[in-house]
Amino acid sequence: MSNLTLPDRNIEDKVLSYDKISECVKRTQYAVRGEIYLAASERIKQGKKVIFTNVGNPHGLGQKPLTFPRQVMSLMMAPFLLEHPKVDQMFPPDAIARAKNYMNEVKGGLGAYSDSSGNPYIRGEVARFIESRDGYPSNPNHIFLTNGASEAVRNVLRCLIRGEYDGVMVPVPQYPLYSASIALFNGCFVGYELDEKTGWALDVNKLQTALNTALAKGTCVRGLGFINPGNTT
């Protein structure tokens, strides 16, 4: 059995610094948390009123949240309330019924791990909703639930991008989630301009031009991102 000998290193070599982080991280820009946001934060510290419009945050601007999902979640997070003699006075009957159904179907409650793609029963509900809405069969085994849309976007981009020559087409203007994630995964951002005069609609000619330009540069375009409707915020 031999002893492992490590090379001598300076203390600087053991500290994570800007010079030692990934170049992909250095290239990543996230404008919604950038200079304007930081300047706004400083104004708040000075006692000035600021209305943040850097992200879609309706609750932060006073929009009343939907009550039904929160009522169901409250009962699932504190299931003893379902046995409370006055539960029907605290919660509406539809929220109580939904919470009881979920507690039977979600084994272990909210604190338990589920399948990586999401709880099978919930995925079945999503599939039935899609089928009812669109009129086409939906397979729950083809549904992958994520913790918010951003995680889903990053997962897809991580699968698509193999290296710096793989590109993903994204509408411009765009939410920086897309450009930042593409840079982080060492991919190529291929932007296509939306048409402001038609309510930021998709222009097929501009889309084709952006594609042709990317292909001419040797980019392997592997994905197309689009927002419907084309909301620039």
Short mmCIF file of C-alpha atoms in Angstrom, two decimals:
data_model
loop_
_atom_site.label_atom_id
_atom_site.label_comp_id
_atom_site.label_asym_id
_atom_site.label_seq_id
_atom_site.Cartn_x
_atom_site.Cartn_y
_atom_site.Cartn_z
CA MET A 1 0.00 0.00 0.00
CA SER A 2 1.59 3.26 -1.14
CA ASN A 3 1.07 6.72 0.26
CA LEU A 4 -0.46 9.28 -2.05
CA THR A 5 1.76 12.33 -2.41
CA LEU A 6 0.12 15.56 -3.53
CA PRO A 7 2.14 18.26 -5.28
CA ASP A 8 2.95 21.39 -3.32
CA ARG A 9 0.50 24.19 -4.02
CA ASN A 10 0.16 27.78 -2.98
CA ILE A 11 -2.86 28.81 -0.97
CA GLU A 12 -4.11 30.73 -4.03
CA ASP A 13 -4.43 27.45 -5.92
CA LYS A 14 -6.93 26.19 -3.34
CA VAL A 15 -9.22 29.22 -3.53
CA LEU A 16 -11.89 29.60 -6.18
CA SER A 17 -11.34 32.94 -7.86
CA TYR A 18 -12.59 34.65 -11.01
CA ASP A 19 -9.53 33.48 -12.94
CA LYS A 20 -10.29 29.84 -12.12
CA ILE A 21 -14.01 29.63 -12.89
CA SER A 22 -15.39 28.25 -16.14
CA GLU A 23 -15.12 30.48 -19.17
CA CYS A 24 -18.75 29.62 -19.92
CA VAL A 25 -19.78 31.18 -16.62
CA LYS A 26 -17.79 34.33 -17.42
CA ARG A 27 -19.59 34.70 -20.74
CA THR A 28 -23.01 34.32 -19.16
CA GLN A 29 -25.01 37.54 -18.86
CA TYR A 30 -28.30 37.84 -16.99
CA ALA A 31 -29.58 41.33 -17.64
CA VAL A 32 -32.61 41.13 -15.33
CA ARG A 33 -30.18 40.95 -12.40
CA GLY A 34 -27.60 43.26 -13.94
CA GLU A 35 -26.60 46.90 -13.68
CA ILE A 36 -30.10 48.39 -13.86
CA TYR A 37 -31.39 46.03 -11.18
CA LEU A 38 -28.43 46.79 -8.92
CA ALA A 39 -28.93 50.53 -9.44
CA ALA A 40 -32.61 50.15 -8.54
CA SER A 41 -31.67 48.25 -5.39
CA GLU A 42 -29.42 51.14 -4.36
CA ARG A 43 -32.30 53.58 -4.85
CA ILE A 44 -34.42 51.50 -2.48
CA LYS A 45 -31.68 51.69 0.14
CA GLN A 46 -31.89 55.48 -0.23
CA GLY A 47 -35.59 55.38 0.60
CA LYS A 48 -36.78 55.92 -2.97
CA LYS A 49 -39.74 54.08 -4.49
CA VAL A 50 -38.95 51.69 -7.31
CA ILE A 51 -41.31 49.58 -9.42
CA PHE A 52 -39.37 46.58 -10.69
CA THR A 53 -40.23 45.58 -14.25
CA ASN A 54 -37.16 43.43 -14.90
CA VAL A 55 -39.17 40.21 -14.43
CA GLY A 56 -42.82 39.24 -14.71
CA ASN A 57 -43.78 39.49 -11.04
CA PRO A 58 -47.52 40.24 -10.76
CA HIS A 59 -47.75 39.31 -7.09
CA GLY A 60 -44.91 41.70 -6.31
CA LEU A 61 -47.01 44.46 -7.87
CA GLY A 62 -50.08 43.64 -5.85
CA GLN A 63 -52.00 41.15 -7.99
CA LYS A 64 -54.17 38.92 -5.82
CA PRO A 65 -52.94 35.31 -6.02
CA LEU A 66 -55.21 32.41 -6.91
CA THR A 67 -56.68 31.06 -3.69
CA PHE A 68 -57.65 27.49 -4.65
CA PRO A 69 -54.12 26.10 -5.24
CA ARG A 70 -52.93 27.71 -2.00
CA GLN A 71 -55.83 26.27 -0.05
CA VAL A 72 -55.09 22.78 -1.35
CA MET A 73 -51.36 23.17 -0.67
CA SER A 74 -52.06 24.45 2.84
CA LEU A 75 -54.13 21.38 3.65
CA MET A 76 -51.48 19.06 2.22
CA MET A 77 -48.67 20.79 4.10
CA ALA A 78 -50.67 20.54 7.35
CA PRO A 79 -52.81 17.40 6.79
CA PHE A 80 -53.96 17.41 10.42
CA LEU A 81 -56.23 20.28 9.40
CA LEU A 82 -58.27 17.80 7.36
CA GLU A 83 -59.27 16.17 10.65
CA HIS A 84 -60.09 19.45 12.35
CA PRO A 85 -63.77 19.63 13.36
CA LYS A 86 -64.08 23.10 11.83
CA VAL A 87 -62.15 22.44 8.63
CA ASP A 88 -65.29 23.10 6.56
CA GLN A 89 -65.46 26.55 8.08
CA MET A 90 -61.84 27.33 7.21
CA PHE A 91 -61.69 25.87 3.70
CA PRO A 92 -64.20 25.45 0.86
CA PRO A 93 -65.45 21.90 0.14
CA ASP A 94 -63.75 21.63 -3.28
CA ALA A 95 -60.33 22.41 -1.78
CA ILE A 96 -60.91 19.85 0.99
CA ALA A 97 -61.96 17.19 -1.50
CA ARG A 98 -58.96 17.87 -3.76
CA ALA A 99 -56.51 17.77 -0.83
CA LYS A 100 -57.93 14.46 0.43
CA ASN A 101 -57.67 12.97 -3.06
CA TYR A 102 -54.06 14.07 -3.44
CA MET A 103 -53.13 12.80 0.02
CA ASN A 104 -54.40 9.37 -1.06
CA GLU A 105 -52.57 9.45 -4.37
CA VAL A 106 -49.31 11.16 -3.33
CA LYS A 107 -47.80 8.59 -0.99
CA GLY A 108 -45.89 10.19 1.86
CA GLY A 109 -47.38 13.62 1.20
CA LEU A 110 -45.50 16.69 0.09
CA GLY A 111 -42.33 15.78 1.99
CA ALA A 112 -41.70 12.56 0.05
CA TYR A 113 -39.61 12.16 -3.09
CA SER A 114 -41.48 11.30 -6.27
CA ASP A 115 -40.49 9.98 -9.68
CA SER A 116 -37.93 12.12 -11.48
CA SER A 117 -40.56 13.04 -14.06
CA GLY A 118 -43.17 13.86 -11.44
CA ASN A 119 -45.87 12.00 -9.53
CA PRO A 120 -47.66 9.54 -11.87
CA TYR A 121 -51.11 10.59 -10.71
CA ILE A 122 -50.40 14.29 -11.30
CA ARG A 123 -48.93 13.51 -14.71
CA GLY A 124 -52.13 11.63 -15.49
CA GLU A 125 -54.14 14.71 -14.57
CA VAL A 126 -51.98 16.84 -16.85
CA ALA A 127 -52.42 14.35 -19.71
CA ARG A 128 -56.19 14.36 -19.30
CA PHE A 129 -56.22 18.16 -19.30
CA ILE A 130 -54.14 18.34 -22.49
CA GLU A 131 -56.39 15.79 -24.19
CA SER A 132 -59.52 17.69 -23.14
CA ARG A 133 -58.08 21.02 -24.26
CA ASP A 134 -56.52 19.98 -27.57
CA GLY A 135 -58.68 17.03 -28.58
CA TYR A 136 -55.70 14.70 -29.04
CA PRO A 137 -54.55 11.74 -26.91
CA SER A 138 -51.83 12.55 -24.39
CA ASN A 139 -49.54 9.97 -22.85
CA PRO A 140 -48.65 10.70 -19.17
CA ASN A 141 -45.41 8.76 -19.65
CA HIS A 142 -44.32 11.44 -22.13
CA ILE A 143 -44.88 14.25 -19.62
CA PHE A 144 -42.03 15.57 -17.48
CA LEU A 145 -42.98 17.91 -14.63
CA THR A 146 -40.40 20.44 -13.47
CA ASN A 147 -40.01 22.98 -10.72
CA GLY A 148 -41.07 25.92 -12.88
CA ALA A 149 -40.65 26.67 -16.58
CA SER A 150 -37.03 27.84 -16.26
CA GLU A 151 -35.87 24.42 -15.11
CA ALA A 152 -37.62 22.81 -18.09
CA VAL A 153 -35.92 25.22 -20.50
CA ARG A 154 -32.49 24.54 -19.00
CA ASN A 155 -33.02 20.77 -19.10
CA VAL A 156 -33.93 20.85 -22.79
CA LEU A 157 -31.01 23.14 -23.67
CA ARG A 158 -28.61 20.94 -21.71
CA CYS A 159 -29.72 17.96 -23.80
CA LEU A 160 -29.52 19.79 -27.12
CA ILE A 161 -26.17 21.55 -26.78
CA ARG A 162 -23.09 19.38 -27.22
CA GLY A 163 -20.57 22.14 -27.82
CA GLU A 164 -19.86 25.60 -29.17
CA TYR A 165 -21.02 24.80 -32.69
CA ASP A 166 -24.51 23.73 -31.63
CA GLY A 167 -27.01 26.58 -31.94
CA VAL A 168 -30.51 27.26 -30.67
CA MET A 169 -32.80 29.78 -32.33
CA VAL A 170 -34.45 32.20 -29.89
CA PRO A 171 -36.78 35.15 -30.52
CA VAL A 172 -35.43 38.67 -29.99
CA PRO A 173 -36.32 40.49 -27.75
CA GLN A 174 -36.07 37.57 -25.35
CA TYR A 175 -35.97 36.78 -21.67
CA PRO A 176 -32.27 36.29 -20.77
CA LEU A 177 -32.94 32.82 -19.42
CA TYR A 178 -32.38 31.56 -22.96
CA SER A 179 -29.24 33.49 -23.91
CA ALA A 180 -27.69 33.00 -20.47
CA SER A 181 -28.36 29.25 -20.40
CA ILE A 182 -27.05 28.77 -23.94
CA ALA A 183 -23.84 30.58 -22.99
CA LEU A 184 -23.54 28.58 -19.77
CA PHE A 185 -23.79 25.31 -21.71
CA ASN A 186 -21.20 26.57 -24.24
CA GLY A 187 -23.67 26.72 -27.12
CA CYS A 188 -24.37 29.28 -29.84
CA PHE A 189 -27.22 31.77 -29.53
CA VAL A 190 -29.06 32.26 -32.85
CA GLY A 191 -31.48 35.15 -32.50
CA TYR A 192 -34.30 35.93 -34.89
CA GLU A 193 -36.09 39.30 -34.80
CA LEU A 194 -39.79 39.54 -34.00
CA ASP A 195 -41.99 42.03 -35.86
CA GLU A 196 -42.90 44.90 -33.52
CA LYS A 197 -45.40 46.39 -36.01
CA THR A 198 -47.55 43.24 -35.86
CA GLY A 199 -47.53 42.87 -32.08
CA TRP A 200 -44.16 41.10 -31.92
CA ALA A 201 -45.38 38.32 -34.20
CA LEU A 202 -43.16 35.71 -35.80
CA ASP A 203 -41.87 36.69 -39.25
CA VAL A 204 -41.02 33.54 -41.22
CA ASN A 205 -38.73 35.45 -43.58
CA LYS A 206 -36.65 36.81 -40.68
CA LEU A 207 -36.60 33.33 -39.18
CA GLN A 208 -35.27 31.87 -42.44
CA THR A 209 -32.67 34.64 -42.76
CA ALA A 210 -31.37 33.97 -39.24
CA LEU A 211 -31.21 30.24 -39.95
CA ASN A 212 -29.34 30.70 -43.22
CA THR A 213 -26.85 33.06 -41.57
CA ALA A 214 -26.17 30.59 -38.77
CA LEU A 215 -25.73 27.67 -41.18
CA ALA A 216 -23.33 29.72 -43.30
CA LYS A 217 -21.17 30.24 -40.22
CA GLY A 218 -21.00 26.50 -39.64
CA THR A 219 -23.46 26.43 -36.76
CA CYS A 220 -25.44 23.23 -36.28
CA VAL A 221 -28.90 24.55 -35.41
CA ARG A 222 -30.48 21.96 -33.13
CA GLY A 223 -33.43 23.76 -31.61
CA LEU A 224 -36.05 26.43 -32.19
CA GLY A 225 -37.50 28.36 -29.29
CA PHE A 226 -40.64 30.42 -29.73
CA ILE A 227 -43.09 32.20 -27.44
CA ASN A 228 -46.80 32.28 -28.21
CA PRO A 229 -47.85 35.03 -28.01
CA GLY A 230 -44.58 36.89 -28.62
CA ASN A 231 -44.54 38.80 -25.32
CA THR A 232 -41.34 40.85 -25.13
CA THR A 233 -41.64 41.16 -21.35
#
